[in-house]
XYZ file of C-alpha atoms in Angstrom:
208
model
C -207.439 -94.877 -3.723
C -211.460 -95.092 -4.807
C -211.151 -98.246 -5.143
C -209.870 -99.377 -1.661
C -212.877 -96.684 -0.160
C -215.784 -98.423 -2.099
C -214.633 -102.015 -1.170
C -213.713 -100.542 2.523
C -216.823 -98.591 2.215
C -219.178 -102.467 1.465
C -217.293 -104.095 4.795
C -220.254 -101.161 6.978
C -217.321 -100.225 9.629
C -220.201 -98.402 11.598
C -221.889 -101.348 11.926
C -219.158 -104.362 12.852
C -217.819 -101.214 15.467
C -221.254 -102.568 17.091
C -221.135 -106.020 16.715
C -217.361 -105.522 18.705
C -219.078 -104.439 21.010
C -221.863 -106.871 21.126
C -219.193 -109.422 21.282
C -218.119 -107.701 24.399
C -221.600 -108.364 26.544
C -221.626 -111.921 25.324
C -217.553 -112.014 26.117
C -215.745 -113.231 23.485
C -212.504 -114.558 23.614
C -209.726 -113.567 21.262
C -209.624 -116.626 19.107
C -214.597 -116.098 18.964
C -214.103 -112.157 18.064
C -211.801 -113.130 15.223
C -213.860 -116.438 13.955
C -217.121 -114.662 13.965
C -215.635 -111.732 12.221
C -214.548 -113.927 9.651
C -218.227 -115.042 9.448
C -219.684 -111.676 9.272
C -216.922 -109.761 6.266
C -217.901 -113.367 4.411
C -221.456 -112.475 4.688
C -221.318 -108.759 3.270
C -218.635 -109.931 0.457
C -221.141 -112.345 -0.433
C -224.238 -110.453 0.120
C -222.571 -107.909 -2.064
C -221.056 -110.504 -4.324
C -224.414 -111.511 -4.789
C -226.559 -108.054 -5.260
C -224.258 -106.006 -7.515
C -225.445 -102.898 -6.587
C -224.430 -99.733 -9.287
C -221.607 -98.002 -7.681
C -219.962 -100.835 -5.435
C -217.074 -102.984 -6.758
C -217.121 -106.520 -8.007
C -215.619 -108.380 -4.723
C -214.067 -112.073 -6.419
C -216.164 -115.318 -5.605
C -213.578 -116.882 -3.570
C -212.428 -113.922 -0.598
C -215.985 -114.615 0.837
C -215.607 -118.554 0.606
C -212.149 -118.459 2.038
C -213.354 -116.375 4.502
C -216.399 -118.293 5.533
C -213.984 -120.854 5.829
C -211.790 -119.690 8.394
C -214.400 -118.656 10.605
C -215.893 -121.842 10.925
C -212.403 -123.706 11.809
C -212.445 -120.910 13.907
C -215.626 -120.890 15.242
C -216.063 -124.842 15.196
C -218.892 -124.131 16.230
C -222.501 -126.561 14.617
C -224.463 -122.728 14.915
C -222.128 -122.048 11.872
C -224.154 -124.134 10.228
C -227.301 -122.809 10.095
C -225.525 -119.265 9.845
C -224.561 -120.032 6.620
C -227.937 -120.923 5.603
C -228.898 -117.579 6.356
C -226.610 -115.107 5.058
C -226.868 -117.604 2.061
C -230.857 -116.564 1.979
C -231.000 -113.187 2.900
C -228.851 -112.843 -0.054
C -231.842 -114.107 -2.201
C -233.731 -110.874 -1.019
C -232.921 -108.493 -3.929
C -234.441 -112.084 -6.194
C -237.392 -113.463 -4.277
C -240.224 -111.398 -2.953
C -240.760 -113.850 -0.182
C -237.944 -113.087 0.982
C -237.919 -109.948 1.156
C -240.761 -109.342 3.402
C -238.390 -112.070 6.366
C -235.546 -110.230 5.842
C -235.356 -108.436 9.055
C -236.469 -112.013 11.027
C -233.945 -113.402 8.431
C -230.573 -110.580 9.414
C -231.181 -111.122 12.753
C -231.635 -115.395 12.888
C -228.351 -114.553 11.479
C -227.296 -112.253 14.056
C -228.722 -114.607 16.540
C -226.258 -117.639 14.872
C -223.755 -115.579 15.538
C -223.655 -114.936 18.874
C -225.393 -117.956 19.919
C -221.310 -119.537 20.668
C -220.365 -117.506 22.770
C -220.553 -117.923 26.604
C -222.335 -114.656 27.816
C -225.579 -115.825 24.756
C -228.109 -116.713 27.390
C -231.026 -116.905 26.329
C -232.195 -113.760 27.798
C -229.627 -112.063 25.825
C -230.036 -113.975 22.311
C -233.790 -112.630 23.028
C -232.825 -109.317 23.125
C -230.419 -109.900 20.665
C -232.889 -110.872 17.798
C -235.334 -108.274 18.336
C -233.670 -105.688 18.655
C -231.441 -106.686 15.259
C -235.059 -106.923 13.929
C -236.481 -103.718 14.053
C -233.009 -102.958 13.212
C -232.608 -104.606 10.254
C -236.183 -103.360 9.265
C -235.443 -99.618 9.894
C -232.461 -100.250 6.891
C -235.986 -101.304 5.050
C -237.081 -98.362 5.877
C -233.295 -96.217 4.709
C -234.332 -97.553 1.278
C -237.377 -97.972 0.665
C -236.882 -95.621 -2.291
C -234.229 -97.456 -3.685
C -236.164 -100.652 -3.110
C -239.404 -99.838 -4.665
C -237.518 -98.768 -7.833
C -235.250 -101.962 -8.025
C -238.451 -104.031 -7.196
C -237.764 -105.882 -3.881
C -240.957 -106.206 -1.872
C -239.525 -105.103 1.375
C -242.061 -104.536 4.348
C -242.058 -101.004 3.523
C -242.543 -101.332 -0.229
C -245.830 -103.405 0.451
C -246.749 -101.225 2.871
C -246.413 -98.095 0.399
C -243.583 -96.358 1.845
C -241.063 -95.353 -1.012
C -239.711 -92.299 0.497
C -235.719 -92.295 1.251
C -234.982 -91.588 4.869
C -231.405 -91.925 5.685
C -231.364 -91.010 9.460
C -233.457 -93.479 11.182
C -230.864 -96.525 10.322
C -227.924 -94.672 11.760
C -229.865 -94.174 14.603
C -231.040 -96.818 15.181
C -227.229 -98.471 15.059
C -226.842 -95.243 17.646
C -229.674 -97.034 20.025
C -228.350 -100.884 19.529
C -224.612 -99.734 20.371
C -226.281 -98.266 24.012
C -227.797 -100.825 24.064
C -224.646 -103.229 24.327
C -222.604 -100.924 25.869
C -225.383 -101.289 29.101
C -224.619 -104.879 29.061
C -221.051 -104.951 28.289
C -220.555 -102.312 31.387
C -218.473 -100.583 29.606
C -217.683 -96.454 30.446
C -220.096 -94.405 28.501
C -217.156 -92.321 26.317
C -216.763 -95.844 24.643
C -220.176 -95.508 23.046
C -219.193 -91.934 22.137
C -216.112 -93.282 20.832
C -218.190 -95.982 18.881
C -220.973 -93.031 17.313
C -217.169 -91.910 16.192
C -216.465 -94.238 14.377
C -219.696 -94.733 12.945
C -220.898 -91.329 12.000
C -217.264 -91.621 10.260
C -217.735 -94.603 8.875
C -221.530 -94.627 7.420
C -220.965 -92.555 4.313
C -218.655 -94.556 3.125
C -220.763 -97.193 1.618
C -221.955 -96.514 -2.349
C -225.903 -96.102 -2.127
């Protein structure tokens, strides 16, 4: 049971709920949602496979490879290429200082590449996603500043001398982006409340 929860936590269900709301806002069909979800989970598992963080069980590499292959087949869009390139680059941020510094931009870029095939991904929506995801990922770096400083990861907060543990800043950012996607999709606000509940229940499953 502990092993199952460890692996489940690494899949970050709290952020996947947010991603599903974004897919809905951009009019994703079922095939799109399945394919893009496979690409997303492949990214997360590849990230964990590369980072080998303490307290997190190791994934076998065929898992992320098969998820990516299946996702590419289902999505069948050229934007899969930049997504995979950016995903691979983001996974190296702990090894390459420059990538750590620009990791919020890389993360936002890979999410833009992920949503680009969707019918509702017009220029304004794509720009909004890029800006909000950059800010949210930067909040993630603020949250992890103490850990990153200890591991020698040169994120922007660490470079600016911030080395405190700030656990609540990222969940607040996540709540904001989920609210934006709900508004874009024209969904009732109880959907946002349900998303917040799932995020609150699953956030602490990820070993940190």
